[in-house]
PDB file of C-alpha atoms in Angstrom:
ATOM      1  CA  UNK A  13      -0.061   0.117  -0.098  1.00 84.00           C
ATOM      2  CA  UNK A  14       1.166   3.780  -0.612  1.00 93.00           C
ATOM      3  CA  UNK A  15      -1.632   5.526   1.051  1.00 98.00           C
ATOM      4  CA  UNK A  16      -3.781   4.666   4.227  1.00 98.00           C
ATOM      5  CA  UNK A  17      -6.152   6.397   6.457  1.00 98.00           C
ATOM      6  CA  UNK A  18      -7.565   4.542   9.297  1.00 98.00           C
ATOM      7  CA  UNK A  19      -9.631   5.125  12.491  1.00 98.00           C
ATOM      8  CA  UNK A  20      -8.909   2.897  15.446  1.00 98.00           C
ATOM      9  CA  UNK A  21     -11.527   2.688  18.144  1.00 98.00           C
ATOM     10  CA  UNK A  22     -12.915   5.807  16.979  1.00 97.00           C
ATOM     11  CA  UNK A  23     -16.526   5.042  16.274  1.00 95.00           C
ATOM     12  CA  UNK A  24     -19.442   3.270  18.200  1.00 93.00           C
ATOM     13  CA  UNK A  25     -19.836   0.597  15.501  1.00 94.00           C
ATOM     14  CA  UNK A  26     -16.466  -0.015  14.067  1.00 96.00           C
ATOM     15  CA  UNK A  27     -13.407  -0.972  15.817  1.00 97.00           C
ATOM     16  CA  UNK A  28     -11.324  -0.451  12.572  1.00 98.00           C
ATOM     17  CA  UNK A  29     -12.136   1.497   9.377  1.00 98.00           C
ATOM     18  CA  UNK A  30      -9.227   1.576   6.776  1.00 98.00           C
ATOM     19  CA  UNK A  31      -9.130   3.117   3.333  1.00 98.00           C
ATOM     20  CA  UNK A  32      -5.945   2.660   1.343  1.00 98.00           C
ATOM     21  CA  UNK A  33      -4.596   2.650  -2.068  1.00 98.00           C
ATOM     22  CA  UNK A  34      -1.807   0.085  -3.530  1.00 98.00           C
ATOM     23  CA  UNK A  35       0.270   1.822  -5.912  1.00 97.00           C
ATOM     24  CA  UNK A  36       2.530  -0.575  -8.093  1.00 97.00           C
ATOM     25  CA  UNK A  37       3.958  -1.181 -11.364  1.00 97.00           C
ATOM     26  CA  UNK A  38       1.082  -2.523 -13.578  1.00 97.00           C
ATOM     27  CA  UNK A  39       3.498  -5.374 -15.083  1.00 98.00           C
ATOM     28  CA  UNK A  40       4.000  -7.134 -11.606  1.00 96.00           C
ATOM     29  CA  UNK A  41       1.489  -9.812 -11.543  1.00 97.00           C
ATOM     30  CA  UNK A  42      -0.841 -10.182  -8.303  1.00 97.00           C
ATOM     31  CA  UNK A  43      -4.048 -11.970  -7.548  1.00 97.00           C
ATOM     32  CA  UNK A  44      -7.240 -10.274  -6.493  1.00 98.00           C
ATOM     33  CA  UNK A  45      -8.792 -10.210  -3.253  1.00 98.00           C
ATOM     34  CA  UNK A  46      -9.986 -13.595  -2.348  1.00 98.00           C
ATOM     35  CA  UNK A  47      -9.564 -16.505   0.536  1.00 98.00           C
ATOM     36  CA  UNK A  48      -6.290 -18.076   0.277  1.00 97.00           C
ATOM     37  CA  UNK A  49      -6.290 -21.848   0.037  1.00 97.00           C
ATOM     38  CA  UNK A  50      -3.016 -22.276   1.748  1.00 95.00           C
ATOM     39  CA  UNK A  51      -3.401 -19.791   4.639  1.00 96.00           C
ATOM     40  CA  UNK A  52      -5.877 -18.278   6.773  1.00 96.00           C
ATOM     41  CA  UNK A  53      -5.714 -15.065   5.046  1.00 98.00           C
ATOM     42  CA  UNK A  54      -8.253 -13.001   3.149  1.00 98.00           C
ATOM     43  CA  UNK A  55      -6.450 -10.497   0.873  1.00 98.00           C
ATOM     44  CA  UNK A  56      -4.713  -9.933  -2.534  1.00 97.00           C
ATOM     45  CA  UNK A  57      -1.616 -11.530  -3.250  1.00 97.00           C
ATOM     46  CA  UNK A  58       1.682 -10.529  -4.885  1.00 95.00           C
ATOM     47  CA  UNK A  59       2.567 -13.519  -7.323  1.00 95.00           C
ATOM     48  CA  UNK A  60       6.102 -12.117  -7.772  1.00 93.00           C
ATOM     49  CA  UNK A  61       7.144 -12.496  -3.893  1.00 90.00           C
ATOM     50  CA  UNK A  62       4.170 -14.276  -2.727  1.00 92.00           C
ATOM     51  CA  UNK A  63       3.103 -12.024   0.247  1.00 94.00           C
ATOM     52  CA  UNK A  64       0.300  -9.437   0.582  1.00 96.00           C
ATOM     53  CA  UNK A  65       0.181  -5.774   0.960  1.00 96.00           C
ATOM     54  CA  UNK A  66      -3.162  -5.867   2.969  1.00 98.00           C
ATOM     55  CA  UNK A  67      -5.109  -8.698   4.476  1.00 98.00           C
ATOM     56  CA  UNK A  68      -7.465  -9.878   7.178  1.00 98.00           C
ATOM     57  CA  UNK A  69      -8.335 -12.998   9.066  1.00 98.00           C
ATOM     58  CA  UNK A  70     -11.765 -14.508  10.251  1.00 96.00           C
ATOM     59  CA  UNK A  71     -10.519 -13.743  13.869  1.00 94.00           C
ATOM     60  CA  UNK A  72     -10.747  -9.896  13.094  1.00 94.00           C
ATOM     61  CA  UNK A  73      -6.818  -9.395  12.537  1.00 97.00           C
ATOM     62  CA  UNK A  74      -5.803  -7.022  10.026  1.00 98.00           C
ATOM     63  CA  UNK A  75      -2.275  -5.943   8.572  1.00 98.00           C
ATOM     64  CA  UNK A  76      -1.164  -3.549   5.840  1.00 98.00           C
ATOM     65  CA  UNK A  77       2.409  -2.519   4.732  1.00 97.00           C
ATOM     66  CA  UNK A  78       3.868   0.078   2.489  1.00 96.00           C
ATOM     67  CA  UNK A  79       7.495   0.847   1.389  1.00 93.00           C
ATOM     68  CA  UNK A  80       9.657   3.857   2.372  1.00 94.00           C
ATOM     69  CA  UNK A  81      10.231   6.357  -0.443  1.00 91.00           C
ATOM     70  CA  UNK A  82      14.098   6.678  -0.432  1.00 91.00           C
ATOM     71  CA  UNK A  83      15.836   6.444  -3.738  1.00 88.00           C
ATOM     72  CA  UNK A  84      19.106   6.248  -2.037  1.00 87.00           C
ATOM     73  CA  UNK A  85      18.347   3.155   0.027  1.00 89.00           C
ATOM     74  CA  UNK A  86      19.713   0.008  -1.829  1.00 87.00           C
ATOM     75  CA  UNK A  87      16.264  -1.966  -0.833  1.00 84.00           C
ATOM     76  CA  UNK A  88      18.105  -4.962   0.301  1.00 87.00           C
ATOM     77  CA  UNK A  89      16.562  -7.687   2.375  1.00 91.00           C
ATOM     78  CA  UNK A  90      13.709  -9.945   2.834  1.00 90.00           C
ATOM     79  CA  UNK A  91      10.616  -9.071   1.009  1.00 89.00           C
ATOM     80  CA  UNK A  92       8.496  -6.860   3.085  1.00 91.00           C
ATOM     81  CA  UNK A  93       5.269  -8.331   1.774  1.00 84.00           C
ATOM     82  CA  UNK A  94       6.082 -11.626   3.975  1.00 92.00           C
ATOM     83  CA  UNK A  95       5.674  -9.203   6.911  1.00 96.00           C
ATOM     84  CA  UNK A  96       1.940  -9.214   6.464  1.00 96.00           C
ATOM     85  CA  UNK A  97       1.676 -12.859   5.832  1.00 96.00           C
ATOM     86  CA  UNK A  98       3.613 -13.650   8.776  1.00 96.00           C
ATOM     87  CA  UNK A  99       1.407 -11.549  11.189  1.00 98.00           C
ATOM     88  CA  UNK A 100      -1.932 -12.661   9.687  1.00 98.00           C
ATOM     89  CA  UNK A 101      -0.892 -16.478   9.612  1.00 96.00           C
ATOM     90  CA  UNK A 102       0.453 -16.575  12.795  1.00 96.00           C
ATOM     91  CA  UNK A 103      -1.068 -16.873  16.374  1.00 95.00           C
ATOM     92  CA  UNK A 104       0.853 -13.978  18.429  1.00 97.00           C
ATOM     93  CA  UNK A 105      -0.964 -10.938  19.444  1.00 97.00           C
ATOM     94  CA  UNK A 106      -0.432  -7.638  18.004  1.00 98.00           C
ATOM     95  CA  UNK A 107       1.500  -6.858  21.238  1.00 97.00           C
ATOM     96  CA  UNK A 108       3.723  -9.947  21.235  1.00 98.00           C
ATOM     97  CA  UNK A 109       4.163  -9.758  17.491  1.00 97.00           C
ATOM     98  CA  UNK A 110       5.462  -6.137  17.534  1.00 97.00           C
ATOM     99  CA  UNK A 111       8.131  -7.113  20.288  1.00 96.00           C
ATOM    100  CA  UNK A 112       9.217 -10.135  18.381  1.00 97.00           C
ATOM    101  CA  UNK A 113       9.450  -8.167  15.095  1.00 97.00           C
ATOM    102  CA  UNK A 114      11.817  -5.694  16.660  1.00 95.00           C
ATOM    103  CA  UNK A 115      14.525  -8.179  16.896  1.00 95.00           C
ATOM    104  CA  UNK A 116      14.393  -9.015  13.009  1.00 95.00           C
ATOM    105  CA  UNK A 117      13.022  -5.705  11.434  1.00 96.00           C
ATOM    106  CA  UNK A 118      16.610  -4.730  10.267  1.00 94.00           C
ATOM    107  CA  UNK A 119      16.684  -7.937   7.895  1.00 94.00           C
ATOM    108  CA  UNK A 120      13.758  -6.612   5.780  1.00 94.00           C
ATOM    109  CA  UNK A 121      13.484  -4.228   2.793  1.00 93.00           C
ATOM    110  CA  UNK A 122      12.465  -0.700   4.207  1.00 94.00           C
ATOM    111  CA  UNK A 123       8.900  -0.898   5.365  1.00 96.00           C
ATOM    112  CA  UNK A 124       6.162   0.622   7.334  1.00 97.00           C
ATOM    113  CA  UNK A 125       3.693  -1.912   8.978  1.00 97.00           C
ATOM    114  CA  UNK A 126       0.226  -1.724  10.860  1.00 98.00           C
ATOM    115  CA  UNK A 127      -0.963  -4.431  12.652  1.00 98.00           C
ATOM    116  CA  UNK A 128      -4.492  -4.787  14.201  1.00 98.00           C
ATOM    117  CA  UNK A 129      -6.118  -7.436  16.557  1.00 97.00           C
ATOM    118  CA  UNK A 130      -9.035  -7.457  18.797  1.00 96.00           C
ATOM    119  CA  UNK A 131      -7.126  -5.604  21.504  1.00 96.00           C
ATOM    120  CA  UNK A 132      -4.258  -3.463  20.285  1.00 98.00           C
ATOM    121  CA  UNK A 133      -2.779  -1.891  17.147  1.00 98.00           C
ATOM    122  CA  UNK A 134       0.794  -0.955  16.267  1.00 98.00           C
ATOM    123  CA  UNK A 135       3.037   0.790  13.747  1.00 98.00           C
ATOM    124  CA  UNK A 136       6.210  -0.571  13.129  1.00 98.00           C
ATOM    125  CA  UNK A 137       9.045   0.434  10.844  1.00 96.00           C
ATOM    126  CA  UNK A 138      12.837  -0.149  10.181  1.00 95.00           C
ATOM    127  CA  UNK A 139      13.843   3.202   8.861  1.00 93.00           C
ATOM    128  CA  UNK A 140      16.238   4.899   9.980  1.00 90.00           C
ATOM    129  CA  UNK A 141      16.249   2.178  12.445  1.00 92.00           C
ATOM    130  CA  UNK A 142      13.705  -0.562  14.013  1.00 95.00           C
ATOM    131  CA  UNK A 143      10.957   0.871  15.939  1.00 95.00           C
ATOM    132  CA  UNK A 144       7.424   0.313  17.218  1.00 96.00           C
ATOM    133  CA  UNK A 145       4.665   2.385  18.788  1.00 96.00           C
ATOM    134  CA  UNK A 146       1.162   1.380  19.982  1.00 98.00           C
ATOM    135  CA  UNK A 147      -1.611   3.248  18.013  1.00 98.00           C
ATOM    136  CA  UNK A 148      -3.718   5.497  20.036  1.00 98.00           C
ATOM    137  CA  UNK A 149      -7.625   5.634  19.398  1.00 98.00           C
ATOM    138  CA  UNK A 150      -8.417   8.233  16.626  1.00 98.00           C
ATOM    139  CA  UNK A 151      -7.633   8.873  12.954  1.00 98.00           C
ATOM    140  CA  UNK A 152      -4.279   8.261  11.411  1.00 98.00           C
ATOM    141  CA  UNK A 153      -2.379   8.109   8.248  1.00 98.00           C
ATOM    142  CA  UNK A 154       0.391   6.555   6.548  1.00 97.00           C
ATOM    143  CA  UNK A 155       2.263   6.822   3.094  1.00 96.00           C
ATOM    144  CA  UNK A 156       5.622   5.979   2.197  1.00 94.00           C
ATOM    145  CA  UNK A 157       7.142   8.049   5.063  1.00 92.00           C
ATOM    146  CA  UNK A 158       6.969   7.600   8.755  1.00 92.00           C
ATOM    147  CA  UNK A 159       3.863   7.094  10.804  1.00 94.00           C
ATOM    148  CA  UNK A 160       1.381  10.401  10.586  1.00 93.00           C
ATOM    149  CA  UNK A 161       3.866  12.290   8.169  1.00 94.00           C
ATOM    150  CA  UNK A 162       1.611  15.071   7.126  1.00 94.00           C
ATOM    151  CA  UNK A 163       2.177  14.617   3.226  1.00 96.00           C
ATOM    152  CA  UNK A 164      -0.760  16.414   1.510  1.00 97.00           C
ATOM    153  CA  UNK A 165      -2.686  13.395   0.327  1.00 97.00           C
ATOM    154  CA  UNK A 166      -2.388  11.819   3.562  1.00 98.00           C
ATOM    155  CA  UNK A 167      -3.898  14.794   5.385  1.00 98.00           C
ATOM    156  CA  UNK A 168      -6.799  14.933   2.907  1.00 98.00           C
ATOM    157  CA  UNK A 169      -7.552  11.438   3.164  1.00 98.00           C
ATOM    158  CA  UNK A 170      -7.464  11.473   6.963  1.00 98.00           C
ATOM    159  CA  UNK A 171      -9.982  14.401   7.029  1.00 98.00           C
ATOM    160  CA  UNK A 172     -12.217  12.599   4.606  1.00 98.00           C
ATOM    161  CA  UNK A 173     -12.299   9.582   6.690  1.00 98.00           C
ATOM    162  CA  UNK A 174     -12.980  11.779   9.715  1.00 97.00           C
ATOM    163  CA  UNK A 175     -15.875  13.336   7.881  1.00 97.00           C
ATOM    164  CA  UNK A 176     -17.175   9.951   7.057  1.00 97.00           C
ATOM    165  CA  UNK A 177     -17.041   8.784  10.412  1.00 96.00           C
ATOM    166  CA  UNK A 178     -18.939  11.890  11.723  1.00 94.00           C
ATOM    167  CA  UNK A 179     -21.664  12.048   8.880  1.00 91.00           C
ATOM    168  CA  UNK A 180     -22.202   8.286   7.792  1.00 83.00           C
ATOM    169  CA  UNK A 181     -20.178   5.554   9.622  1.00 75.00           C
ATOM    170  CA  UNK A 182     -22.671   2.825   8.102  1.00 85.00           C
ATOM    171  CA  UNK A 183     -22.179   0.151   5.666  1.00 89.00           C
ATOM    172  CA  UNK A 184     -22.126   2.882   2.764  1.00 95.00           C
ATOM    173  CA  UNK A 185     -18.407   3.394   1.818  1.00 97.00           C
ATOM    174  CA  UNK A 186     -18.984   5.450  -1.381  1.00 97.00           C
ATOM    175  CA  UNK A 187     -17.386   8.465   0.158  1.00 97.00           C
ATOM    176  CA  UNK A 188     -14.311   6.799   1.022  1.00 98.00           C
ATOM    177  CA  UNK A 189     -13.959   5.167  -2.484  1.00 98.00           C
ATOM    178  CA  UNK A 190     -14.535   8.761  -3.877  1.00 98.00           C
ATOM    179  CA  UNK A 191     -11.590   9.965  -1.738  1.00 98.00           C
ATOM    180  CA  UNK A 192      -9.450   7.180  -2.861  1.00 98.00           C
ATOM    181  CA  UNK A 193     -10.206   8.118  -6.471  1.00 98.00           C
ATOM    182  CA  UNK A 194      -9.037  11.683  -6.087  1.00 98.00           C
ATOM    183  CA  UNK A 195      -6.503  12.544  -8.735  1.00 98.00           C
ATOM    184  CA  UNK A 196      -5.843  15.948  -7.344  1.00 98.00           C
ATOM    185  CA  UNK A 197      -2.150  17.024  -7.568  1.00 97.00           C
ATOM    186  CA  UNK A 198      -0.882  18.995  -4.666  1.00 97.00           C
ATOM    187  CA  UNK A 199       0.555  22.429  -4.923  1.00 96.00           C
ATOM    188  CA  UNK A 200       4.231  22.395  -5.287  1.00 96.00           C
ATOM    189  CA  UNK A 201       4.674  24.285  -2.149  1.00 96.00           C
ATOM    190  CA  UNK A 202       3.217  21.366  -0.084  1.00 96.00           C
ATOM    191  CA  UNK A 203       5.098  18.666  -1.888  1.00 95.00           C
ATOM    192  CA  UNK A 204       7.615  16.592   0.242  1.00 94.00           C
ATOM    193  CA  UNK A 205      11.244  16.242  -1.183  1.00 94.00           C
ATOM    194  CA  UNK A 206      12.049  12.684  -1.018  1.00 94.00           C
ATOM    195  CA  UNK A 207      14.713  12.716  -3.569  1.00 94.00           C
ATOM    196  CA  UNK A 208      12.810  11.582  -6.790  1.00 94.00           C
ATOM    197  CA  UNK A 209      12.556  14.829  -8.421  1.00 95.00           C
ATOM    198  CA  UNK A 210       9.812  17.548  -8.878  1.00 96.00           C
ATOM    199  CA  UNK A 211       7.937  15.931 -11.677  1.00 95.00           C
ATOM    200  CA  UNK A 212       7.560  12.503  -9.720  1.00 94.00           C
ATOM    201  CA  UNK A 213       6.831  14.241  -6.680  1.00 96.00           C
ATOM    202  CA  UNK A 214       3.647  15.843  -8.343  1.00 96.00           C
ATOM    203  CA  UNK A 215       2.735  12.577  -9.977  1.00 94.00           C
ATOM    204  CA  UNK A 216       2.913  10.711  -6.614  1.00 96.00           C
ATOM    205  CA  UNK A 217       1.047  13.561  -4.629  1.00 97.00           C
ATOM    206  CA  UNK A 218      -2.485  12.379  -5.788  1.00 98.00           C
ATOM    207  CA  UNK A 219      -4.457   9.727  -3.904  1.00 98.00           C
ATOM    208  CA  UNK A 220      -5.278   7.838  -7.129  1.00 98.00           C
ATOM    209  CA  UNK A 221      -2.117   7.740  -9.364  1.00 98.00           C
ATOM    210  CA  UNK A 222      -3.269   7.171 -12.858  1.00 97.00           C
ATOM    211  CA  UNK A 223      -0.200   6.042 -15.330  1.00 95.00           C
ATOM    212  CA  UNK A 224       0.513   3.686 -18.107  1.00 97.00           C
ATOM    213  CA  UNK A 225       3.129   2.006 -16.427  1.00 97.00           C
ATOM    214  CA  UNK A 226       2.826   2.779 -12.858  1.00 97.00           C
ATOM    215  CA  UNK A 227       0.002   3.722 -10.839  1.00 98.00           C
ATOM    216  CA  UNK A 228      -2.819   2.774  -8.312  1.00 98.00           C
ATOM    217  CA  UNK A 229      -3.625  -0.924  -8.858  1.00 98.00           C
ATOM    218  CA  UNK A 230      -6.177  -1.380  -6.006  1.00 98.00           C
ATOM    219  CA  UNK A 231      -8.280   0.667  -3.629  1.00 98.00           C
ATOM    220  CA  UNK A 232      -9.340  -1.027  -0.770  1.00 98.00           C
ATOM    221  CA  UNK A 233     -11.749  -0.368   2.437  1.00 98.00           C
ATOM    222  CA  UNK A 234     -11.744  -2.607   5.610  1.00 98.00           C
ATOM    223  CA  UNK A 235     -14.541  -2.332   8.265  1.00 98.00           C
ATOM    224  CA  UNK A 236     -14.216  -4.444  11.458  1.00 98.00           C
ATOM    225  CA  UNK A 237     -16.855  -4.098  14.182  1.00 97.00           C
ATOM    226  CA  UNK A 238     -16.330  -4.198  17.788  1.00 96.00           C
ATOM    227  CA  UNK A 239     -17.846  -7.785  17.657  1.00 95.00           C
ATOM    228  CA  UNK A 240     -15.139  -8.893  15.361  1.00 95.00           C
ATOM    229  CA  UNK A 241     -17.217  -9.062  12.191  1.00 96.00           C
ATOM    230  CA  UNK A 242     -16.338  -7.207   9.017  1.00 97.00           C
ATOM    231  CA  UNK A 243     -15.987  -6.731   5.330  1.00 97.00           C
ATOM    232  CA  UNK A 244     -13.172  -5.835   2.904  1.00 98.00           C
ATOM    233  CA  UNK A 245     -13.809  -4.284  -0.557  1.00 98.00           C
ATOM    234  CA  UNK A 246     -11.265  -4.199  -3.130  1.00 98.00           C
ATOM    235  CA  UNK A 247     -11.673  -2.167  -6.407  1.00 98.00           C
ATOM    236  CA  UNK A 248      -8.948  -2.999  -9.080  1.00 98.00           C
ATOM    237  CA  UNK A 249      -7.354  -0.983 -11.713  1.00 98.00           C
ATOM    238  CA  UNK A 250      -5.058  -1.529 -14.815  1.00 98.00           C
ATOM    239  CA  UNK A 251      -3.051   1.020 -16.871  1.00 98.00           C
ATOM    240  CA  UNK A 252      -4.326   4.678 -17.147  1.00 97.00           C
ATOM    241  CA  UNK A 253      -6.821   3.996 -14.436  1.00 98.00           C
ATOM    242  CA  UNK A 254      -8.780   1.332 -16.249  1.00 98.00           C
ATOM    243  CA  UNK A 255     -11.545  -0.247 -13.760  1.00 98.00           C
ATOM    244  CA  UNK A 256     -10.814  -4.009 -13.635  1.00 98.00           C
ATOM    245  CA  UNK A 257     -13.144  -5.228 -11.252  1.00 98.00           C
ATOM    246  CA  UNK A 258     -14.564  -5.128  -7.681  1.00 98.00           C
ATOM    247  CA  UNK A 259     -14.590  -7.897  -4.848  1.00 98.00           C
ATOM    248  CA  UNK A 260     -16.339  -7.782  -1.507  1.00 98.00           C
ATOM    249  CA  UNK A 261     -15.926 -10.401   1.325  1.00 98.00           C
ATOM    250  CA  UNK A 262     -17.482 -10.742   4.558  1.00 97.00           C
ATOM    251  CA  UNK A 263     -15.404 -12.257   7.612  1.00 97.00           C
ATOM    252  CA  UNK A 264     -15.248 -12.611  11.272  1.00 89.00           C
ATOM    253  CA  UNK A 265     -16.817 -14.278  14.284  1.00 68.00           C
ATOM    254  CA  UNK A 266     -19.181 -13.181  17.004  1.00 47.00           C
ATOM    255  CA  UNK A 267     -16.491 -13.851  19.442  1.00 38.00           C
ATOM    256  CA  UNK A 268     -12.697 -13.086  18.636  1.00 40.00           C
ATOM    257  CA  UNK A 269      -9.504 -13.449  20.682  1.00 35.00           C
TER     258      UNK A 269
END
């Protein structure tokens, strides 16, 4: 994922509401949102490395990963997509997992990771060094920088999620998908300088990136209730923003651990 806004324990019905876009090269093969046959995971699948960028489980766990935008970093190490599958397929709580991952985080390619279970949520990263912090109740955002870094598109998506919580908060996620489809380019004065050049900073500043070779491949909304039941909706896109389909799956149990 490359843009995420989420609300953690900030709504009377939903424990977690997450909206995010996955930006990737269109040539990289992936599988659409589905229940995996070989693991207790519900999510898309990167067919090149075998992991996922965003997934959930029937026990109300959720995990999402982004890279860190730094062209100076050699991008060496274990695939970050495996971080999500390891968490979702494991039995460790979010708290225990965070403690354990800190010991091996440096072995992975640059990553930002969000983990959620029935009781806790964590942000973990490994640039400039391994770190973890518990997520507090409220609305938060993440892109290809540190947790809650106020990039323009992150701030906008967080605000639109807050508006949805304040005025909707039901099963109608139209406004969240509208926010994820926003192709507005941020003003130059608001752009970060991540070392990729002004033209690319402009391109990457939109929530939805519409490109021939690189762009938004999937827009996803996850909603998990306080009872552990939820749904995940994925809209998929091809080159130049071509709509390639939508999948909705329900999951969860009335009692989660």
